[in-house]
């Protein structure tokens, strides 16, 4: 995770885990630590983005391949901790979605107060497409953002929306070129 101060009050927080910013336990820990440190330093707002062409590919599936029970438990704790920290942060949080944001990548964006996204990208929770279901707090985030019926349809079908369709249903707030 890298931090660039745009002014004394606004920080650009970049996920920097090539090639796709898959959320490993360490990346989630780094993000949470960074947000907490910025909160402790009188910063007012952050822009969360990526240093590569993918915003975030979701959970690191490689880390979840044949894990020990202990690892799954600590991984899950880290994911929940990151979500709680970001969602409840006193900072104004903006997601600058500058690449694909599937699954937990979408969760990160939806946990922010405002979402801008570059065109020709995709965002959504596609877990059902590969036989997983999103945890209830992902579901609530989606329902709070696009409405319950739309969320139900998107989650059932594991739809990844284009930038334009995401704007049309309120999943993002602005398209930025
Ligand atoms: C046995 C018990 C198990 C218990 C487990 C319990 C856990 C329960 C889990 C329940 C979880 C539910 C919620 C799940 C949330 C998630 O986030 S799951 C992750 C979902 N993510 C995706 O579906 C995205 C998959 N990736 C892509 O679609 C594309 O990679 C991309 C993001 C659109 C980027 O495309 P492109 O730029 O063309 O790059 P690629 O060539 O596809 O990929 C580059 C390399 O990155 C690797 N990679 C991609 N995504 C991931 C990932 N999520 N995790 C790990 N690695 C990833 C990809 O394999 C490539 O690797 P190399 O081939 O080695 O280069």
PDB file of C-alpha atoms and ligand atoms in Angstrom:
ATOM      1  CA  UNK A   1       0.000   0.000   0.000  1.00  0.00           C
ATOM      2  CA  UNK A   2       1.396   3.423  -0.894  1.00  0.00           C
ATOM      3  CA  UNK A   3       0.227   6.790   0.392  1.00  0.00           C
ATOM      4  CA  UNK A   4       0.596  10.096  -1.416  1.00  0.00           C
ATOM      5  CA  UNK A   5      -0.513  13.256   0.363  1.00  0.00           C
ATOM      6  CA  UNK A   6      -2.384  15.587  -2.044  1.00  0.00           C
ATOM      7  CA  UNK A   7      -2.583  18.235   0.673  1.00  0.00           C
ATOM      8  CA  UNK A   8      -2.197  18.083   4.432  1.00  0.00           C
ATOM      9  CA  UNK A   9      -5.766  16.754   4.638  1.00  0.00           C
ATOM     10  CA  UNK A  10      -6.251  14.433   1.640  1.00  0.00           C
ATOM     11  CA  UNK A  11      -4.366  11.222   0.952  1.00  0.00           C
ATOM     12  CA  UNK A  12      -4.299   9.031  -2.126  1.00  0.00           C
ATOM     13  CA  UNK A  13      -4.085   5.426  -0.947  1.00  0.00           C
ATOM     14  CA  UNK A  14      -2.948   3.064  -3.681  1.00  0.00           C
ATOM     15  CA  UNK A  15      -3.167  -0.705  -3.568  1.00  0.00           C
ATOM     16  CA  UNK A  16       0.103  -1.860  -5.002  1.00  0.00           C
ATOM     17  CA  UNK A  17       0.119  -5.638  -5.235  1.00  0.00           C
ATOM     18  CA  UNK A  18       0.677  -6.572  -8.871  1.00  0.00           C
ATOM     19  CA  UNK A  19      -0.652  -7.914 -11.033  1.00  0.00           C
ATOM     20  CA  UNK A  20      -4.276  -7.590  -9.855  1.00  0.00           C
ATOM     21  CA  UNK A  21      -4.268  -6.406  -6.210  1.00  0.00           C
ATOM     22  CA  UNK A  22      -5.733  -9.702  -5.044  1.00  0.00           C
ATOM     23  CA  UNK A  23      -6.644  -9.207  -1.395  1.00  0.00           C
ATOM     24  CA  UNK A  24      -4.141 -11.341   0.485  1.00  0.00           C
ATOM     25  CA  UNK A  25      -4.164 -11.341   4.257  1.00  0.00           C
ATOM     26  CA  UNK A  26      -1.143  -9.027   4.204  1.00  0.00           C
ATOM     27  CA  UNK A  27      -2.705  -6.552   1.752  1.00  0.00           C
ATOM     28  CA  UNK A  28      -5.879  -6.382   3.839  1.00  0.00           C
ATOM     29  CA  UNK A  29      -3.811  -5.828   6.966  1.00  0.00           C
ATOM     30  CA  UNK A  30      -1.771  -3.117   5.205  1.00  0.00           C
ATOM     31  CA  UNK A  31      -4.896  -1.317   4.031  1.00  0.00           C
ATOM     32  CA  UNK A  32      -6.493  -1.381   7.453  1.00  0.00           C
ATOM     33  CA  UNK A  33      -3.289  -0.163   9.139  1.00  0.00           C
ATOM     34  CA  UNK A  34      -2.963   2.640   6.600  1.00  0.00           C
ATOM     35  CA  UNK A  35      -6.527   3.871   7.147  1.00  0.00           C
ATOM     36  CA  UNK A  36      -6.073   3.763  10.940  1.00  0.00           C
ATOM     37  CA  UNK A  37      -2.751   5.659  10.709  1.00  0.00           C
ATOM     38  CA  UNK A  38      -4.305   8.357   8.513  1.00  0.00           C
ATOM     39  CA  UNK A  39      -7.220   8.709  10.923  1.00  0.00           C
ATOM     40  CA  UNK A  40      -4.724   9.234  13.744  1.00  0.00           C
ATOM     41  CA  UNK A  41      -2.950  11.958  11.751  1.00  0.00           C
ATOM     42  CA  UNK A  42      -5.669  14.523  11.310  1.00  0.00           C
ATOM     43  CA  UNK A  43      -6.292  13.621   7.655  1.00  0.00           C
ATOM     44  CA  UNK A  44      -9.842  14.405   6.473  1.00  0.00           C
ATOM     45  CA  UNK A  45     -10.255  12.231   3.432  1.00  0.00           C
ATOM     46  CA  UNK A  46      -8.781   9.467   1.300  1.00  0.00           C
ATOM     47  CA  UNK A  47      -9.042   8.381  -2.298  1.00  0.00           C
ATOM     48  CA  UNK A  48      -8.672   4.617  -2.544  1.00  0.00           C
ATOM     49  CA  UNK A  49      -7.321   3.445  -5.871  1.00  0.00           C
ATOM     50  CA  UNK A  50      -4.861   1.099  -7.541  1.00  0.00           C
ATOM     51  CA  UNK A  51      -1.400   1.575  -8.933  1.00  0.00           C
ATOM     52  CA  UNK A  52      -2.125  -0.876 -11.765  1.00  0.00           C
ATOM     53  CA  UNK A  53      -4.795  -1.370 -14.427  1.00  0.00           C
ATOM     54  CA  UNK A  54      -6.937  -3.573 -12.179  1.00  0.00           C
ATOM     55  CA  UNK A  55      -8.627  -1.915  -9.186  1.00  0.00           C
ATOM     56  CA  UNK A  56      -8.831  -5.134  -7.157  1.00  0.00           C
ATOM     57  CA  UNK A  57      -9.502  -8.731  -8.255  1.00  0.00           C
ATOM     58  CA  UNK A  58     -11.194  -9.622  -4.963  1.00  0.00           C
ATOM     59  CA  UNK A  59      -9.956 -12.106  -2.415  1.00  0.00           C
ATOM     60  CA  UNK A  60      -6.665 -13.790  -3.168  1.00  0.00           C
ATOM     61  CA  UNK A  61      -7.952 -17.162  -4.332  1.00  0.00           C
ATOM     62  CA  UNK A  62      -4.430 -18.596  -4.319  1.00  0.00           C
ATOM     63  CA  UNK A  63      -4.203 -18.003  -0.563  1.00  0.00           C
ATOM     64  CA  UNK A  64      -7.543 -19.753  -0.092  1.00  0.00           C
ATOM     65  CA  UNK A  65      -6.470 -22.893  -1.939  1.00  0.00           C
ATOM     66  CA  UNK A  66      -6.156 -25.725   0.601  1.00  0.00           C
ATOM     67  CA  UNK A  67      -5.711 -23.434   3.596  1.00  0.00           C
ATOM     68  CA  UNK A  68      -5.480 -24.575   7.198  1.00  0.00           C
ATOM     69  CA  UNK A  69      -8.486 -23.844   9.384  1.00  0.00           C
ATOM     70  CA  UNK A  70      -6.310 -21.449  11.373  1.00  0.00           C
ATOM     71  CA  UNK A  71      -5.373 -19.512   8.235  1.00  0.00           C
ATOM     72  CA  UNK A  72      -8.997 -19.257   7.012  1.00  0.00           C
ATOM     73  CA  UNK A  73     -10.006 -17.954  10.401  1.00  0.00           C
ATOM     74  CA  UNK A  74      -7.285 -15.279  10.481  1.00  0.00           C
ATOM     75  CA  UNK A  75      -7.917 -14.377   6.805  1.00  0.00           C
ATOM     76  CA  UNK A  76     -11.617 -13.913   7.481  1.00  0.00           C
ATOM     77  CA  UNK A  77     -10.911 -11.849  10.595  1.00  0.00           C
ATOM     78  CA  UNK A  78      -8.671  -9.576   8.525  1.00  0.00           C
ATOM     79  CA  UNK A  79     -11.357  -9.187   5.824  1.00  0.00           C
ATOM     80  CA  UNK A  80     -14.028  -8.274   8.359  1.00  0.00           C
ATOM     81  CA  UNK A  81     -11.620  -5.921  10.138  1.00  0.00           C
ATOM     82  CA  UNK A  82     -10.837  -4.111   6.898  1.00  0.00           C
ATOM     83  CA  UNK A  83     -14.505  -3.775   6.004  1.00  0.00           C
ATOM     84  CA  UNK A  84     -15.454  -2.446   9.445  1.00  0.00           C
ATOM     85  CA  UNK A  85     -12.535   0.007   9.430  1.00  0.00           C
ATOM     86  CA  UNK A  86     -13.267   1.338   5.948  1.00  0.00           C
ATOM     87  CA  UNK A  87     -17.058   1.383   6.228  1.00  0.00           C
ATOM     88  CA  UNK A  88     -17.099   3.076   9.618  1.00  0.00           C
ATOM     89  CA  UNK A  89     -14.119   5.369   9.065  1.00  0.00           C
ATOM     90  CA  UNK A  90     -14.468   8.982  10.170  1.00  0.00           C
ATOM     91  CA  UNK A  91     -12.596   9.923   6.972  1.00  0.00           C
ATOM     92  CA  UNK A  92     -14.416  10.929   3.815  1.00  0.00           C
ATOM     93  CA  UNK A  93     -13.664   7.937   1.609  1.00  0.00           C
ATOM     94  CA  UNK A  94     -13.727   7.970  -2.180  1.00  0.00           C
ATOM     95  CA  UNK A  95     -13.080   4.928  -4.358  1.00  0.00           C
ATOM     96  CA  UNK A  96     -11.426   5.778  -7.659  1.00  0.00           C
ATOM     97  CA  UNK A  97     -12.154   2.531  -9.462  1.00  0.00           C
ATOM     98  CA  UNK A  98      -9.560   2.649 -12.205  1.00  0.00           C
ATOM     99  CA  UNK A  99      -9.892  -0.976 -13.313  1.00  0.00           C
ATOM    100  CA  UNK A 100     -11.950  -4.119 -12.807  1.00  0.00           C
ATOM    101  CA  UNK A 101     -13.540  -4.482  -9.357  1.00  0.00           C
ATOM    102  CA  UNK A 102     -15.073  -7.946  -9.017  1.00  0.00           C
ATOM    103  CA  UNK A 103     -16.302  -9.569  -5.770  1.00  0.00           C
ATOM    104  CA  UNK A 104     -14.376  -8.254  -2.746  1.00  0.00           C
ATOM    105  CA  UNK A 105     -12.971  -5.530  -5.033  1.00  0.00           C
ATOM    106  CA  UNK A 106     -16.567  -4.338  -5.387  1.00  0.00           C
ATOM    107  CA  UNK A 107     -17.006  -4.684  -1.623  1.00  0.00           C
ATOM    108  CA  UNK A 108     -14.075  -2.299  -1.101  1.00  0.00           C
ATOM    109  CA  UNK A 109     -15.605   0.267  -3.441  1.00  0.00           C
ATOM    110  CA  UNK A 110     -19.084  -0.056  -1.909  1.00  0.00           C
ATOM    111  CA  UNK A 111     -17.612   0.502   1.555  1.00  0.00           C
ATOM    112  CA  UNK A 112     -16.528   3.992   0.505  1.00  0.00           C
ATOM    113  CA  UNK A 113     -18.726   7.105   0.674  1.00  0.00           C
ATOM    114  CA  UNK A 114     -18.408   7.938  -3.027  1.00  0.00           C
ATOM    115  CA  UNK A 115     -17.416   5.966  -6.099  1.00  0.00           C
ATOM    116  CA  UNK A 116     -15.990   7.209  -9.356  1.00  0.00           C
ATOM    117  CA  UNK A 117     -15.040   4.773 -12.094  1.00  0.00           C
ATOM    118  CA  UNK A 118     -13.237   4.838 -15.395  1.00  0.00           C
ATOM    119  CA  UNK A 119     -15.111   3.729 -18.497  1.00  0.00           C
ATOM    120  CA  UNK A 120     -14.728   0.274 -20.079  1.00  0.00           C
ATOM    121  CA  UNK A 121     -14.431  -1.495 -16.752  1.00  0.00           C
ATOM    122  CA  UNK A 122     -16.534  -3.910 -14.719  1.00  0.00           C
ATOM    123  CA  UNK A 123     -17.766  -3.975 -11.140  1.00  0.00           C
ATOM    124  CA  UNK A 124     -19.973  -6.360  -9.210  1.00  0.00           C
ATOM    125  CA  UNK A 125     -20.199  -9.409  -7.002  1.00  0.00           C
ATOM    126  CA  UNK A 126     -19.689 -12.444  -9.213  1.00  0.00           C
ATOM    127  CA  UNK A 127     -19.165 -15.056  -6.490  1.00  0.00           C
ATOM    128  CA  UNK A 128     -22.141 -17.220  -7.495  1.00  0.00           C
ATOM    129  CA  UNK A 129     -20.546 -17.690 -10.922  1.00  0.00           C
ATOM    130  CA  UNK A 130     -17.920 -19.917  -9.319  1.00  0.00           C
ATOM    131  CA  UNK A 131     -20.059 -21.538  -6.647  1.00  0.00           C
ATOM    132  CA  UNK A 132     -19.376 -19.263  -3.681  1.00  0.00           C
ATOM    133  CA  UNK A 133     -21.884 -17.015  -2.013  1.00  0.00           C
ATOM    134  CA  UNK A 134     -21.120 -13.546  -0.736  1.00  0.00           C
ATOM    135  CA  UNK A 135     -21.277 -13.155   3.048  1.00  0.00           C
ATOM    136  CA  UNK A 136     -24.367 -11.352   4.434  1.00  0.00           C
ATOM    137  CA  UNK A 137     -22.510  -8.093   4.984  1.00  0.00           C
ATOM    138  CA  UNK A 138     -21.517  -7.981   1.274  1.00  0.00           C
ATOM    139  CA  UNK A 139     -25.206  -8.540   0.465  1.00  0.00           C
ATOM    140  CA  UNK A 140     -26.325  -5.719   2.757  1.00  0.00           C
ATOM    141  CA  UNK A 141     -23.763  -3.359   1.254  1.00  0.00           C
ATOM    142  CA  UNK A 142     -25.086  -4.098  -2.205  1.00  0.00           C
ATOM    143  CA  UNK A 143     -28.734  -3.773  -1.130  1.00  0.00           C
ATOM    144  CA  UNK A 144     -28.015  -0.477   0.634  1.00  0.00           C
ATOM    145  CA  UNK A 145     -26.424   0.832  -2.552  1.00  0.00           C
ATOM    146  CA  UNK A 146     -28.680  -0.319  -5.391  1.00  0.00           C
ATOM    147  CA  UNK A 147     -31.848  -1.409  -3.572  1.00  0.00           C
ATOM    148  CA  UNK A 148     -32.888  -4.863  -2.423  1.00  0.00           C
ATOM    149  CA  UNK A 149     -34.530  -6.232  -5.565  1.00  0.00           C
ATOM    150  CA  UNK A 150     -31.753  -5.078  -7.874  1.00  0.00           C
ATOM    151  CA  UNK A 151     -29.170  -6.474  -5.434  1.00  0.00           C
ATOM    152  CA  UNK A 152     -30.999  -9.799  -5.343  1.00  0.00           C
ATOM    153  CA  UNK A 153     -30.917 -10.090  -9.128  1.00  0.00           C
ATOM    154  CA  UNK A 154     -27.284  -9.022  -9.430  1.00  0.00           C
ATOM    155  CA  UNK A 155     -26.134 -11.389  -6.683  1.00  0.00           C
ATOM    156  CA  UNK A 156     -28.201 -14.362  -7.896  1.00  0.00           C
ATOM    157  CA  UNK A 157     -26.726 -14.055 -11.353  1.00  0.00           C
ATOM    158  CA  UNK A 158     -23.239 -12.969 -10.277  1.00  0.00           C
ATOM    159  CA  UNK A 159     -23.452 -10.046 -12.670  1.00  0.00           C
ATOM    160  CA  UNK A 160     -20.470  -7.833 -13.392  1.00  0.00           C
ATOM    161  CA  UNK A 161     -21.788  -4.469 -14.579  1.00  0.00           C
ATOM    162  CA  UNK A 162     -20.130  -2.209 -17.116  1.00  0.00           C
ATOM    163  CA  UNK A 163     -19.202   1.270 -15.908  1.00  0.00           C
ATOM    164  CA  UNK A 164     -22.227   2.719 -17.684  1.00  0.00           C
ATOM    165  CA  UNK A 165     -24.662   0.145 -16.233  1.00  0.00           C
ATOM    166  CA  UNK A 166     -23.137   0.628 -12.769  1.00  0.00           C
ATOM    167  CA  UNK A 167     -23.839   4.363 -13.008  1.00  0.00           C
ATOM    168  CA  UNK A 168     -27.376   3.750 -14.240  1.00  0.00           C
ATOM    169  CA  UNK A 169     -28.284   1.628 -11.198  1.00  0.00           C
ATOM    170  CA  UNK A 170     -26.439   3.795  -8.661  1.00  0.00           C
ATOM    171  CA  UNK A 171     -23.623   1.377  -7.892  1.00  0.00           C
ATOM    172  CA  UNK A 172     -21.189   4.136  -8.777  1.00  0.00           C
ATOM    173  CA  UNK A 173     -21.689   7.901  -8.590  1.00  0.00           C
ATOM    174  CA  UNK A 174     -19.619   9.266 -11.446  1.00  0.00           C
ATOM    175  CA  UNK A 175     -17.744   8.219 -14.574  1.00  0.00           C
ATOM    176  CA  UNK A 176     -14.267   9.711 -14.872  1.00  0.00           C
ATOM    177  CA  UNK A 177     -12.184   9.451 -18.029  1.00  0.00           C
TER     178      UNK A 177
HETATM  179  C1  LIG B   1     -11.112 -25.876   1.547  1.00  0.00           C
HETATM  180  C2  LIG B   1     -11.810 -24.881   2.321  1.00  0.00           C
HETATM  181  C3  LIG B   1     -11.790 -23.565   1.707  1.00  0.00           C
HETATM  182  C4  LIG B   1     -12.420 -22.566   2.608  1.00  0.00           C
HETATM  183  C5  LIG B   1     -12.386 -21.247   1.999  1.00  0.00           C
HETATM  184  C6  LIG B   1     -13.305 -20.343   2.791  1.00  0.00           C
HETATM  185  C7  LIG B   1     -13.464 -19.083   2.138  1.00  0.00           C
HETATM  186  C8  LIG B   1     -14.889 -18.820   1.803  1.00  0.00           C
HETATM  187  C9  LIG B   1     -14.899 -17.828   0.754  1.00  0.00           C
HETATM  188  C10 LIG B   1     -16.230 -17.174   0.563  1.00  0.00           C
HETATM  189  C11 LIG B   1     -15.912 -15.910  -0.126  1.00  0.00           C
HETATM  190  C12 LIG B   1     -17.051 -15.265  -0.701  1.00  0.00           C
HETATM  191  C13 LIG B   1     -16.679 -13.927  -1.122  1.00  0.00           C
HETATM  192  C14 LIG B   1     -15.634 -13.992  -2.187  1.00  0.00           C
HETATM  193  C15 LIG B   1     -15.053 -12.908  -2.552  1.00  0.00           C
HETATM  194  C16 LIG B   1     -13.997 -12.861  -3.570  1.00  0.00           C
HETATM  195  O1  LIG B   1     -13.437 -11.816  -3.744  1.00  0.00           O
HETATM  196  S1  LIG B   1     -13.525 -14.220  -4.478  1.00  0.00           S
HETATM  197  C17 LIG B   1     -12.465 -13.574  -5.784  1.00  0.00           C
HETATM  198  C18 LIG B   1     -13.248 -13.278  -7.013  1.00  0.00           C
HETATM  199  N1  LIG B   1     -12.441 -12.672  -8.014  1.00  0.00           N
HETATM  200  C19 LIG B   1     -12.637 -12.836  -9.333  1.00  0.00           C
HETATM  201  O2  LIG B   1     -13.505 -13.554  -9.762  1.00  0.00           O
HETATM  202  C20 LIG B   1     -11.674 -12.126 -10.252  1.00  0.00           C
HETATM  203  C21 LIG B   1     -10.883 -13.098 -11.058  1.00  0.00           C
HETATM  204  N2  LIG B   1      -9.965 -12.369 -11.895  1.00  0.00           N
HETATM  205  C22 LIG B   1     -10.322 -11.761 -13.055  1.00  0.00           C
HETATM  206  O3  LIG B   1     -11.455 -11.746 -13.474  1.00  0.00           O
HETATM  207  C23 LIG B   1      -9.205 -11.112 -13.838  1.00  0.00           C
HETATM  208  O4  LIG B   1      -7.981 -11.599 -13.352  1.00  0.00           O
HETATM  209  C24 LIG B   1      -9.209  -9.560 -13.783  1.00  0.00           C
HETATM  210  C25 LIG B   1      -9.268  -9.060 -12.349  1.00  0.00           C
HETATM  211  C26 LIG B   1     -10.396  -9.016 -14.586  1.00  0.00           C
HETATM  212  C27 LIG B   1      -7.890  -9.037 -14.427  1.00  0.00           C
HETATM  213  O5  LIG B   1      -7.759  -9.546 -15.719  1.00  0.00           O
HETATM  214  P1  LIG B   1      -6.341  -9.458 -16.461  1.00  0.00           P
HETATM  215  O6  LIG B   1      -5.792  -8.100 -16.318  1.00  0.00           O
HETATM  216  O7  LIG B   1      -6.576 -10.003 -17.829  1.00  0.00           O
HETATM  217  O8  LIG B   1      -5.382 -10.395 -15.611  1.00  0.00           O
HETATM  218  P2  LIG B   1      -5.338 -12.002 -15.608  1.00  0.00           P
HETATM  219  O9  LIG B   1      -4.415 -12.464 -16.681  1.00  0.00           O
HETATM  220  O10 LIG B   1      -6.703 -12.580 -15.572  1.00  0.00           O
HETATM  221  O11 LIG B   1      -4.691 -12.274 -14.158  1.00  0.00           O
HETATM  222  C28 LIG B   1      -3.324 -11.966 -13.904  1.00  0.00           C
HETATM  223  C29 LIG B   1      -2.837 -12.911 -12.829  1.00  0.00           C
HETATM  224  O12 LIG B   1      -3.561 -12.656 -11.616  1.00  0.00           O
HETATM  225  C30 LIG B   1      -4.142 -13.866 -11.134  1.00  0.00           C
HETATM  226  N3  LIG B   1      -5.414 -13.580 -10.446  1.00  0.00           N
HETATM  227  C31 LIG B   1      -6.474 -12.968 -10.946  1.00  0.00           C
HETATM  228  N4  LIG B   1      -7.442 -12.834 -10.016  1.00  0.00           N
HETATM  229  C32 LIG B   1      -6.958 -13.399  -8.882  1.00  0.00           C
HETATM  230  C33 LIG B   1      -7.495 -13.603  -7.556  1.00  0.00           C
HETATM  231  N5  LIG B   1      -8.712 -13.164  -7.195  1.00  0.00           N
HETATM  232  N6  LIG B   1      -6.728 -14.223  -6.662  1.00  0.00           N
HETATM  233  C34 LIG B   1      -5.488 -14.649  -6.984  1.00  0.00           C
HETATM  234  N7  LIG B   1      -4.922 -14.497  -8.226  1.00  0.00           N
HETATM  235  C35 LIG B   1      -5.663 -13.879  -9.151  1.00  0.00           C
HETATM  236  C36 LIG B   1      -4.349 -14.696 -12.393  1.00  0.00           C
HETATM  237  O13 LIG B   1      -4.480 -16.059 -12.067  1.00  0.00           O
HETATM  238  C37 LIG B   1      -3.090 -14.375 -13.161  1.00  0.00           C
HETATM  239  O14 LIG B   1      -2.044 -15.137 -12.594  1.00  0.00           O
HETATM  240  P3  LIG B   1      -0.889 -15.731 -13.543  1.00  0.00           P
HETATM  241  O15 LIG B   1      -1.565 -16.652 -14.496  1.00  0.00           O
HETATM  242  O16 LIG B   1       0.029 -16.415 -12.579  1.00  0.00           O
HETATM  243  O17 LIG B   1      -0.277 -14.542 -14.223  1.00  0.00           O
END
